Amino acid sequence: MMSTRYCFICALLLLTHIVTSCAHAEGNQAAVSSAAPPIDILYGAYEIVGKAPGDTGENYRAWVRIAVEGDILILDRCFNGERLEGSGRLISVGADQMPAVRFEFPLHGQAFEATCLYQSDFDNLPRFSCYTYPHSQADIEVPGLEAYFPIIWPVPMNYFDCR
């Protein structure tokens, strides 16, 4: 009789622990998405090292300036001597709802997207790592890759002449 009560009490304690853990995990998930850094820290100039989508995608180098207007990121990209404008916004990705950025910009005459994770580098400046893909092929088998490295200010104004 005593062992039956002991088993029942253990089962109640285990069930209470499971319910509490699940509720705590849901609360943490909301905290993770609200713990995203403020969008203003993404403002700045970056050098991009990239690889075009596809099995034989060529390597490239580009530059971008990111400005912030409210909750929208404004891109001014410099790619192969051509100035391209785009935009971005904060999103959450994955089961853990990690903060990320989704950029949209034209490239080679078509609409492209980049889904980027970001974190601070050693100087507390944001650094991005991105998958790029044509908007019409979001499920492309071999996406492109881009890494954004912050350029320390001040940057000369002619740095972005796209020549």
CSV table of N, CA and C in Angstrom, one decimal:
chain,number,residue,atom,x,y,z
A,1,MET,N,0.8,-1.2,0.0
A,1,MET,CA,0.0,0.0,0.0
A,1,MET,C,0.9,1.3,0.0
A,2,MET,N,2.0,1.2,0.8
A,2,MET,CA,2.8,2.4,0.9
A,2,MET,C,3.5,2.6,-0.5
A,3,SER,N,3.9,1.6,-1.2
A,3,SER,CA,4.6,1.7,-2.5
A,3,SER,C,3.7,2.3,-3.5
A,4,THR,N,2.4,2.0,-3.4
A,4,THR,CA,1.4,2.5,-4.4
A,4,THR,C,1.3,4.0,-4.2
A,5,ARG,N,1.2,4.5,-2.9
A,5,ARG,CA,1.1,5.9,-2.7
A,5,ARG,C,2.4,6.6,-3.1
A,6,TYR,N,3.5,6.0,-2.9
A,6,TYR,CA,4.8,6.5,-3.3
A,6,TYR,C,4.9,6.7,-4.8
A,7,CYS,N,4.4,5.7,-5.6
A,7,CYS,CA,4.4,5.8,-7.0
A,7,CYS,C,3.5,6.8,-7.5
A,8,PHE,N,2.3,7.0,-6.8
A,8,PHE,CA,1.4,8.0,-7.2
A,8,PHE,C,1.9,9.4,-7.0
A,9,ILE,N,2.6,9.6,-5.9
A,9,ILE,CA,3.2,10.9,-5.6
A,9,ILE,C,4.3,11.2,-6.6
A,10,CYS,N,5.1,10.2,-6.9
A,10,CYS,CA,6.2,10.4,-7.9
A,10,CYS,C,5.6,10.8,-9.2
A,11,ALA,N,4.5,10.1,-9.6
A,11,ALA,CA,3.9,10.4,-10.9
A,11,ALA,C,3.4,11.8,-10.9
A,12,LEU,N,2.7,12.3,-9.8
A,12,LEU,CA,2.2,13.6,-9.8
A,12,LEU,C,3.4,14.6,-9.9
A,13,LEU,N,4.5,14.4,-9.2
A,13,LEU,CA,5.6,15.3,-9.2
A,13,LEU,C,6.2,15.3,-10.6
A,14,LEU,N,6.3,14.2,-11.3
A,14,LEU,CA,6.9,14.2,-12.6
A,14,LEU,C,5.9,14.9,-13.6
A,15,LEU,N,4.6,14.7,-13.5
A,15,LEU,CA,3.7,15.4,-14.3
A,15,LEU,C,3.8,16.9,-14.1
A,16,THR,N,3.8,17.3,-12.8
A,16,THR,CA,4.0,18.8,-12.5
A,16,THR,C,5.2,19.3,-13.1
A,17,HIS,N,6.3,18.6,-13.1
A,17,HIS,CA,7.6,19.0,-13.6
A,17,HIS,C,7.5,19.2,-15.2
A,18,ILE,N,6.9,18.2,-15.8
A,18,ILE,CA,6.7,18.3,-17.3
A,18,ILE,C,5.9,19.5,-17.7
A,19,VAL,N,4.7,19.7,-17.0
A,19,VAL,CA,3.8,20.8,-17.3
A,19,VAL,C,4.6,22.1,-17.1
A,20,THR,N,5.3,22.3,-16.0
A,20,THR,CA,6.0,23.5,-15.7
A,20,THR,C,7.1,23.7,-16.7
A,21,SER,N,7.8,22.6,-17.1
A,21,SER,CA,8.9,22.8,-18.1
A,21,SER,C,8.4,23.2,-19.4
A,22,CYS,N,7.2,22.7,-19.8
A,22,CYS,CA,6.7,23.1,-21.1
A,22,CYS,C,6.2,24.5,-21.1
A,23,ALA,N,5.6,25.0,-20.0
A,23,ALA,CA,5.2,26.3,-19.9
A,23,ALA,C,6.4,27.3,-19.9
A,24,HIS,N,7.4,26.9,-19.2
A,24,HIS,CA,8.7,27.7,-19.1
A,24,HIS,C,9.3,27.7,-20.5
A,25,ALA,N,9.3,26.6,-21.3
A,25,ALA,CA,9.9,26.6,-22.6
A,25,ALA,C,9.1,27.6,-23.5
A,26,GLU,N,7.8,27.6,-23.4
A,26,GLU,CA,7.0,28.5,-24.3
A,26,GLU,C,7.3,29.9,-23.9
A,27,GLY,N,7.5,30.2,-22.6
A,27,GLY,CA,7.8,31.6,-22.2
A,27,GLY,C,9.2,32.0,-22.7
A,28,ASN,N,10.2,31.0,-22.7
A,28,ASN,CA,11.5,31.3,-23.2
A,28,ASN,C,11.5,31.6,-24.7
A,29,GLN,N,10.6,30.8,-25.5
A,29,GLN,CA,10.6,31.0,-26.9
A,29,GLN,C,10.1,32.4,-27.2
A,30,ALA,N,9.1,32.9,-26.5
A,30,ALA,CA,8.7,34.3,-26.7
A,30,ALA,C,9.8,35.3,-26.3
A,31,ALA,N,10.6,35.0,-25.3
A,31,ALA,CA,11.7,35.8,-24.9
A,31,ALA,C,12.8,35.9,-25.9
A,32,VAL,N,13.0,34.7,-26.6
A,32,VAL,CA,14.1,34.7,-27.6
A,32,VAL,C,13.8,35.6,-28.7
A,33,SER,N,12.5,35.6,-29.2
A,33,SER,CA,12.2,36.5,-30.3
A,33,SER,C,12.1,37.9,-29.9
A,34,SER,N,11.8,38.2,-28.7
A,34,SER,CA,11.7,39.6,-28.2
A,34,SER,C,13.1,40.0,-27.8
A,35,ALA,N,14.1,39.1,-27.7
A,35,ALA,CA,15.4,39.5,-27.3
A,35,ALA,C,16.3,39.9,-28.5
A,36,ALA,N,15.7,40.0,-29.7
A,36,ALA,CA,16.4,40.4,-30.8
A,36,ALA,C,17.0,41.8,-30.6
A,37,PRO,N,18.2,42.1,-31.0
A,37,PRO,CA,18.8,43.4,-30.9
A,37,PRO,C,18.0,44.4,-31.6
A,38,PRO,N,18.0,45.7,-31.2
A,38,PRO,CA,17.3,46.7,-32.0
A,38,PRO,C,17.8,46.8,-33.4
A,39,ILE,N,16.9,47.1,-34.3
A,39,ILE,CA,17.2,47.2,-35.7
A,39,ILE,C,18.3,48.2,-36.1
A,40,ASP,N,18.4,49.3,-35.2
A,40,ASP,CA,19.3,50.4,-35.5
A,40,ASP,C,20.8,49.9,-35.5
A,41,ILE,N,21.1,48.8,-34.8
A,41,ILE,CA,22.5,48.4,-34.8
A,41,ILE,C,22.9,47.8,-36.2
A,42,LEU,N,22.0,47.6,-37.1
A,42,LEU,CA,22.4,47.1,-38.4
A,42,LEU,C,22.8,48.2,-39.4
A,43,TYR,N,22.6,49.4,-39.0
A,43,TYR,CA,22.9,50.6,-39.8
A,43,TYR,C,24.4,50.6,-40.1
A,44,GLY,N,24.9,50.8,-41.3
A,44,GLY,CA,26.3,50.9,-41.6
A,44,GLY,C,26.7,50.5,-43.0
A,45,ALA,N,28.0,50.4,-43.2
A,45,ALA,CA,28.5,50.0,-44.5
A,45,ALA,C,29.2,48.6,-44.3
A,46,TYR,N,29.1,47.8,-45.4
A,46,TYR,CA,29.6,46.4,-45.3
A,46,TYR,C,30.3,46.0,-46.6
A,47,GLU,N,31.3,45.2,-46.5
A,47,GLU,CA,31.9,44.6,-47.7
A,47,GLU,C,31.3,43.2,-47.8
A,48,ILE,N,30.9,42.8,-49.0
A,48,ILE,CA,30.3,41.5,-49.2
A,48,ILE,C,31.2,40.6,-50.0
A,49,VAL,N,31.3,39.4,-49.5
A,49,VAL,CA,32.0,38.3,-50.2
A,49,VAL,C,31.0,37.3,-50.5
A,50,GLY,N,30.8,36.9,-51.8
A,50,GLY,CA,29.7,36.0,-52.1
A,50,GLY,C,30.0,35.0,-53.2
A,51,LYS,N,29.1,34.1,-53.3
A,51,LYS,CA,29.1,33.0,-54.4
A,51,LYS,C,27.7,33.0,-54.9
A,52,ALA,N,27.6,33.1,-56.3
A,52,ALA,CA,26.3,33.0,-56.9
A,52,ALA,C,25.6,31.7,-56.7
A,53,PRO,N,24.3,31.6,-56.8
A,53,PRO,CA,23.6,30.3,-56.7
A,53,PRO,C,23.9,29.4,-57.8
A,54,GLY,N,23.7,28.1,-57.5
A,54,GLY,CA,24.0,27.1,-58.5
A,54,GLY,C,25.3,26.3,-58.3
A,55,ASP,N,25.4,25.2,-58.9
A,55,ASP,CA,26.6,24.3,-58.7
A,55,ASP,C,27.9,25.0,-59.1
A,56,THR,N,27.8,25.9,-60.2
A,56,THR,CA,29.0,26.5,-60.7
A,56,THR,C,28.9,28.0,-60.4
A,57,GLY,N,28.3,28.4,-59.4
A,57,GLY,CA,28.1,29.9,-59.1
A,57,GLY,C,29.5,30.5,-58.9
A,58,GLU,N,29.7,31.7,-59.6
A,58,GLU,CA,31.0,32.4,-59.5
A,58,GLU,C,31.1,33.2,-58.2
A,59,ASN,N,32.3,33.4,-57.8
A,59,ASN,CA,32.6,34.2,-56.6
A,59,ASN,C,32.5,35.7,-57.0
A,60,TYR,N,32.1,36.5,-56.0
A,60,TYR,CA,32.1,37.9,-56.3
A,60,TYR,C,32.4,38.7,-55.0
A,61,ARG,N,32.6,40.0,-55.2
A,61,ARG,CA,32.8,40.9,-54.1
A,61,ARG,C,31.9,42.1,-54.4
A,62,ALA,N,31.2,42.7,-53.4
A,62,ALA,CA,30.3,43.8,-53.5
A,62,ALA,C,30.4,44.6,-52.2
A,63,TRP,N,29.6,45.7,-52.2
A,63,TRP,CA,29.5,46.6,-51.1
A,63,TRP,C,28.1,46.9,-50.9
A,64,VAL,N,27.7,47.2,-49.6
A,64,VAL,CA,26.3,47.6,-49.3
A,64,VAL,C,26.4,48.6,-48.2
A,65,ARG,N,25.5,49.6,-48.3
A,65,ARG,CA,25.2,50.5,-47.2
A,65,ARG,C,23.8,50.2,-46.7
A,66,ILE,N,23.6,50.1,-45.4
A,66,ILE,CA,22.3,49.8,-44.9
A,66,ILE,C,21.8,51.0,-44.0
A,67,ALA,N,20.7,51.5,-44.4
A,67,ALA,CA,20.1,52.6,-43.6
A,67,ALA,C,18.8,52.0,-43.0
A,68,VAL,N,18.4,52.7,-41.9
A,68,VAL,CA,17.2,52.2,-41.2
A,68,VAL,C,16.1,53.3,-41.3
A,69,GLU,N,14.9,52.9,-41.7
A,69,GLU,CA,13.8,53.8,-41.7
A,69,GLU,C,12.6,53.1,-41.0
A,70,GLY,N,12.4,53.4,-39.7
A,70,GLY,CA,11.4,52.7,-39.0
A,70,GLY,C,11.8,51.3,-38.7
A,71,ASP,N,11.0,50.3,-39.2
A,71,ASP,CA,11.3,48.9,-39.1
A,71,ASP,C,11.7,48.3,-40.4
A,72,ILE,N,12.1,49.2,-41.4
A,72,ILE,CA,12.6,48.7,-42.7
A,72,ILE,C,14.1,49.1,-42.9
A,73,LEU,N,14.8,48.1,-43.4
A,73,LEU,CA,16.2,48.4,-43.8
A,73,LEU,C,16.3,48.8,-45.3
A,74,ILE,N,17.0,49.8,-45.6
A,74,ILE,CA,17.1,50.3,-47.0
A,74,ILE,C,18.5,49.9,-47.4
A,75,LEU,N,18.6,49.2,-48.5
A,75,LEU,CA,19.9,48.7,-49.0
A,75,LEU,C,20.3,49.6,-50.2
A,76,ASP,N,21.6,49.9,-50.3
A,76,ASP,CA,22.2,50.6,-51.4
A,76,ASP,C,23.4,49.7,-51.7
A,77,ARG,N,23.2,48.7,-52.7
A,77,ARG,CA,24.2,47.7,-53.0
A,77,ARG,C,25.0,48.2,-54.2
A,78,CYS,N,26.3,47.9,-54.2
A,78,CYS,CA,27.2,48.2,-55.3
A,78,CYS,C,27.7,46.8,-55.8
A,79,PHE,N,27.3,46.4,-57.0
A,79,PHE,CA,27.7,45.1,-57.5
A,79,PHE,C,28.1,45.2,-59.0
A,80,ASN,N,29.4,44.9,-59.3
A,80,ASN,CA,29.9,45.0,-60.6
A,80,ASN,C,29.8,46.3,-61.2
A,81,GLY,N,30.0,47.4,-60.5
A,81,GLY,CA,29.9,48.7,-61.0
A,81,GLY,C,28.5,49.3,-61.1
A,82,GLU,N,27.5,48.5,-60.7
A,82,GLU,CA,26.1,48.9,-60.8
A,82,GLU,C,25.5,49.1,-59.4
A,83,ARG,N,24.8,50.3,-59.2
A,83,ARG,CA,24.2,50.5,-58.0
A,83,ARG,C,22.8,49.9,-58.0
A,84,LEU,N,22.5,49.1,-57.0
A,84,LEU,CA,21.2,48.4,-56.9
A,84,LEU,C,20.5,48.8,-55.5
A,85,GLU,N,19.3,49.1,-55.5
A,85,GLU,CA,18.6,49.4,-54.3
A,85,GLU,C,17.7,48.2,-53.9
A,86,GLY,N,17.6,48.0,-52.6
A,86,GLY,CA,16.8,46.9,-52.1
A,86,GLY,C,16.3,47.3,-50.7
A,87,SER,N,15.6,46.4,-50.0
A,87,SER,CA,15.1,46.6,-48.7
A,87,SER,C,15.2,45.3,-47.9
A,88,GLY,N,15.0,45.5,-46.6
A,88,GLY,CA,15.0,44.3,-45.7
A,88,GLY,C,14.1,44.5,-44.5
A,89,ARG,N,13.9,43.4,-43.8
A,89,ARG,CA,13.1,43.5,-42.6
A,89,ARG,C,13.6,42.4,-41.6
A,90,LEU,N,13.3,42.6,-40.3
A,90,LEU,CA,13.6,41.5,-39.4
A,90,LEU,C,12.6,40.4,-39.4
A,91,ILE,N,13.0,39.2,-39.3
A,91,ILE,CA,12.1,38.1,-39.3
A,91,ILE,C,12.6,37.1,-38.2
A,92,SER,N,11.8,36.1,-37.9
A,92,SER,CA,12.2,35.0,-37.0
A,92,SER,C,12.2,33.7,-37.9
A,93,VAL,N,13.3,32.9,-37.7
A,93,VAL,CA,13.4,31.7,-38.5
A,93,VAL,C,13.6,30.5,-37.5
A,94,GLY,N,13.2,29.3,-38.0
A,94,GLY,CA,13.5,28.0,-37.4
A,94,GLY,C,12.6,27.8,-36.2
A,95,ALA,N,12.7,26.6,-35.6
A,95,ALA,CA,11.9,26.2,-34.5
A,95,ALA,C,12.1,27.1,-33.3
A,96,ASP,N,13.4,27.6,-33.2
A,96,ASP,CA,13.7,28.4,-32.0
A,96,ASP,C,13.4,29.9,-32.2
A,97,GLN,N,12.8,30.2,-33.4
A,97,GLN,CA,12.5,31.6,-33.7
A,97,GLN,C,13.7,32.6,-33.6
A,98,MET,N,14.8,32.2,-34.2
A,98,MET,CA,16.0,33.0,-34.1
A,98,MET,C,15.8,34.3,-34.9
A,99,PRO,N,16.3,35.4,-34.4
A,99,PRO,CA,16.2,36.7,-35.2
A,99,PRO,C,17.1,36.6,-36.4
A,100,ALA,N,16.5,37.0,-37.5
A,100,ALA,CA,17.2,37.0,-38.8
A,100,ALA,C,16.8,38.2,-39.6
A,101,VAL,N,17.3,38.4,-40.8
A,101,VAL,CA,17.0,39.5,-41.7
A,101,VAL,C,16.6,38.9,-43.0
A,102,ARG,N,15.6,39.4,-43.7
A,102,ARG,CA,15.3,39.0,-45.1
A,102,ARG,C,15.5,40.2,-45.9
A,103,PHE,N,16.5,40.1,-46.8
A,103,PHE,CA,16.7,41.2,-47.8
A,103,PHE,C,16.1,40.9,-49.1
A,104,GLU,N,15.7,41.9,-49.8
A,104,GLU,CA,15.1,41.7,-51.2
A,104,GLU,C,15.9,42.8,-52.1
A,105,PHE,N,16.4,42.3,-53.2
A,105,PHE,CA,17.1,43.2,-54.1
A,105,PHE,C,17.2,42.7,-55.5
A,106,PRO,N,17.4,43.5,-56.5
A,106,PRO,CA,17.5,43.0,-57.9
A,106,PRO,C,19.0,42.6,-58.1
A,107,LEU,N,19.1,41.6,-59.0
A,107,LEU,CA,20.5,41.1,-59.4
A,107,LEU,C,20.4,40.4,-60.7
A,108,HIS,N,21.2,40.8,-61.6
A,108,HIS,CA,21.1,40.2,-63.0
A,108,HIS,C,19.7,40.3,-63.6
A,109,GLY,N,19.0,41.4,-63.3
A,109,GLY,CA,17.7,41.6,-63.9
A,109,GLY,C,16.6,40.8,-63.3
A,110,GLN,N,16.8,40.2,-62.2
A,110,GLN,CA,15.7,39.4,-61.5
A,110,GLN,C,15.7,39.7,-60.1
A,111,ALA,N,14.5,39.5,-59.4
A,111,ALA,CA,14.4,39.7,-58.0
A,111,ALA,C,15.1,38.6,-57.2
A,112,PHE,N,15.9,39.0,-56.3
A,112,PHE,CA,16.6,38.1,-55.4
A,112,PHE,C,16.2,38.3,-53.9
A,113,GLU,N,16.4,37.3,-53.1
A,113,GLU,CA,16.2,37.4,-51.7
A,113,GLU,C,17.4,36.8,-51.0
A,114,ALA,N,17.6,37.3,-49.8
A,114,ALA,CA,18.7,36.8,-49.0
A,114,ALA,C,18.1,36.6,-47.6
A,115,THR,N,18.3,35.4,-47.0
A,115,THR,CA,17.9,35.2,-45.6
A,115,THR,C,19.2,35.1,-44.8
A,116,CYS,N,19.4,36.0,-43.8
A,116,CYS,CA,20.6,36.2,-43.2
A,116,CYS,C,20.5,36.1,-41.7
A,117,LEU,N,21.4,35.4,-41.1
A,117,LEU,CA,21.6,35.4,-39.6
A,117,LEU,C,22.7,36.5,-39.3
A,118,TYR,N,22.6,37.1,-38.2
A,118,TYR,CA,23.6,38.1,-37.8
A,118,TYR,C,23.9,38.0,-36.4
A,119,GLN,N,25.2,38.4,-36.1
A,119,GLN,CA,25.6,38.5,-34.7
A,119,GLN,C,26.7,39.5,-34.6
A,120,SER,N,27.2,39.8,-33.4
A,120,SER,CA,28.2,40.8,-33.3
A,120,SER,C,29.6,40.1,-33.6
A,121,ASP,N,30.5,41.0,-34.2
A,121,ASP,CA,31.9,40.5,-34.3
A,121,ASP,C,32.7,41.0,-33.1
A,122,PHE,N,34.0,40.9,-33.2
A,122,PHE,CA,34.8,41.3,-32.1
A,122,PHE,C,34.8,42.8,-31.7
A,123,ASP,N,34.3,43.6,-32.6
A,123,ASP,CA,34.2,45.0,-32.3
A,123,ASP,C,32.8,45.4,-32.0
A,124,ASN,N,31.9,44.4,-31.8
A,124,ASN,CA,30.5,44.6,-31.5
A,124,ASN,C,29.8,45.3,-32.7
A,125,LEU,N,30.2,45.0,-33.9
A,125,LEU,CA,29.5,45.4,-35.1
A,125,LEU,C,28.8,44.2,-35.7
A,126,PRO,N,27.7,44.3,-36.3
A,126,PRO,CA,27.0,43.2,-36.9
A,126,PRO,C,27.7,42.6,-38.1
A,127,ARG,N,27.7,41.3,-38.1
A,127,ARG,CA,28.2,40.5,-39.3
A,127,ARG,C,27.1,39.6,-39.7
A,128,PHE,N,26.9,39.5,-41.0
A,128,PHE,CA,25.8,38.7,-41.6
A,128,PHE,C,26.4,37.4,-42.3
A,129,SER,N,25.7,36.4,-42.3
A,129,SER,CA,25.9,35.2,-43.1
A,129,SER,C,24.6,34.9,-43.8
A,130,CYS,N,24.5,34.8,-45.1
A,130,CYS,CA,23.3,34.7,-45.8
A,130,CYS,C,23.2,33.6,-46.9
A,131,TYR,N,22.0,33.1,-47.1
A,131,TYR,CA,21.7,32.3,-48.3
A,131,TYR,C,21.0,33.2,-49.2
A,132,THR,N,21.4,33.2,-50.5
A,132,THR,CA,20.7,34.0,-51.5
A,132,THR,C,20.1,33.1,-52.6
A,133,TYR,N,19.0,33.6,-53.1
A,133,TYR,CA,18.3,32.8,-54.1
A,133,TYR,C,17.4,33.7,-54.9
A,134,PRO,N,17.1,33.4,-56.2
A,134,PRO,CA,16.1,34.1,-56.9
A,134,PRO,C,14.8,34.0,-56.2
A,135,HIS,N,14.0,35.1,-56.2
A,135,HIS,CA,12.7,35.1,-55.6
A,135,HIS,C,11.8,34.0,-56.1
A,136,SER,N,11.9,33.7,-57.4
A,136,SER,CA,11.1,32.7,-58.0
A,136,SER,C,11.5,31.3,-57.7
A,137,GLN,N,12.7,31.1,-57.1
A,137,GLN,CA,13.2,29.8,-56.7
A,137,GLN,C,13.7,29.7,-55.3
A,138,ALA,N,12.8,30.0,-54.4
A,138,ALA,CA,13.1,30.0,-52.9
A,138,ALA,C,13.5,28.7,-52.4
A,139,ASP,N,13.2,27.6,-53.1
A,139,ASP,CA,13.6,26.2,-52.7
A,139,ASP,C,14.7,25.7,-53.6
A,140,ILE,N,15.5,26.6,-54.1
A,140,ILE,CA,16.7,26.2,-55.0
A,140,ILE,C,17.6,25.2,-54.3
A,141,GLU,N,18.1,24.2,-55.0
A,141,GLU,CA,18.9,23.2,-54.4
A,141,GLU,C,20.2,23.7,-53.9
A,142,VAL,N,20.9,24.6,-54.6
A,142,VAL,CA,22.2,25.1,-54.2
A,142,VAL,C,22.1,26.6,-54.2
A,143,PRO,N,21.7,27.2,-53.0
A,143,PRO,CA,21.6,28.7,-53.0
A,143,PRO,C,22.9,29.3,-53.0
A,144,GLY,N,22.9,30.6,-53.3
A,144,GLY,CA,24.1,31.4,-53.2
A,144,GLY,C,24.5,31.7,-51.7
A,145,LEU,N,25.6,32.2,-51.5
A,145,LEU,CA,26.1,32.5,-50.2
A,145,LEU,C,26.7,33.9,-50.2
A,146,GLU,N,26.4,34.7,-49.1
A,146,GLU,CA,27.0,36.0,-48.9
A,146,GLU,C,27.4,36.1,-47.4
A,147,ALA,N,28.5,36.8,-47.2
A,147,ALA,CA,28.9,37.2,-45.9
A,147,ALA,C,29.2,38.7,-45.9
A,148,TYR,N,28.6,39.4,-45.0
A,148,TYR,CA,28.7,40.9,-44.9
A,148,TYR,C,29.6,41.2,-43.7
A,149,PHE,N,30.7,41.9,-44.1
A,149,PHE,CA,31.7,42.3,-43.1
A,149,PHE,C,31.6,43.8,-42.9
A,150,PRO,N,31.5,44.3,-41.6
A,150,PRO,CA,31.3,45.7,-41.4
A,150,PRO,C,32.6,46.5,-41.8
A,151,ILE,N,32.4,47.6,-42.4
A,151,ILE,CA,33.5,48.5,-42.7
A,151,ILE,C,33.6,49.6,-41.6
A,152,ILE,N,34.7,49.7,-41.0
A,152,ILE,CA,34.8,50.7,-39.9
A,152,ILE,C,34.7,52.1,-40.5
A,153,TRP,N,33.9,52.9,-39.8
A,153,TRP,CA,33.8,54.3,-40.1
A,153,TRP,C,35.0,55.1,-39.7
A,154,PRO,N,35.3,56.3,-40.3
A,154,PRO,CA,34.5,56.9,-41.4
A,154,PRO,C,34.9,56.3,-42.8
A,155,VAL,N,34.0,56.1,-43.6
A,155,VAL,CA,34.2,55.6,-45.0
A,155,VAL,C,34.2,56.8,-45.9
A,156,PRO,N,35.2,57.0,-46.8
A,156,PRO,CA,35.2,58.1,-47.7
A,156,PRO,C,33.9,58.0,-48.6
A,157,MET,N,33.4,59.2,-48.9
A,157,MET,CA,32.1,59.2,-49.7
A,157,MET,C,32.3,58.5,-51.1
A,158,ASN,N,33.5,58.6,-51.7
A,158,ASN,CA,33.6,58.0,-53.0
A,158,ASN,C,33.8,56.5,-53.0
A,159,TYR,N,33.8,55.9,-51.8
A,159,TYR,CA,34.0,54.5,-51.6
A,159,TYR,C,32.9,53.7,-52.3
A,160,PHE,N,31.7,54.4,-52.4
A,160,PHE,CA,30.5,53.7,-53.0
A,160,PHE,C,30.2,54.3,-54.4
A,161,ASP,N,31.2,54.7,-55.1
A,161,ASP,CA,30.9,55.2,-56.5
A,161,ASP,C,30.5,54.1,-57.5
A,162,CYS,N,30.6,52.9,-57.1
A,162,CYS,CA,30.3,51.7,-57.9
A,162,CYS,C,31.1,51.7,-59.2
A,163,ARG,N,32.3,52.1,-59.2
A,163,ARG,CA,33.2,52.1,-60.4
A,163,ARG,C,34.3,51.1,-60.2
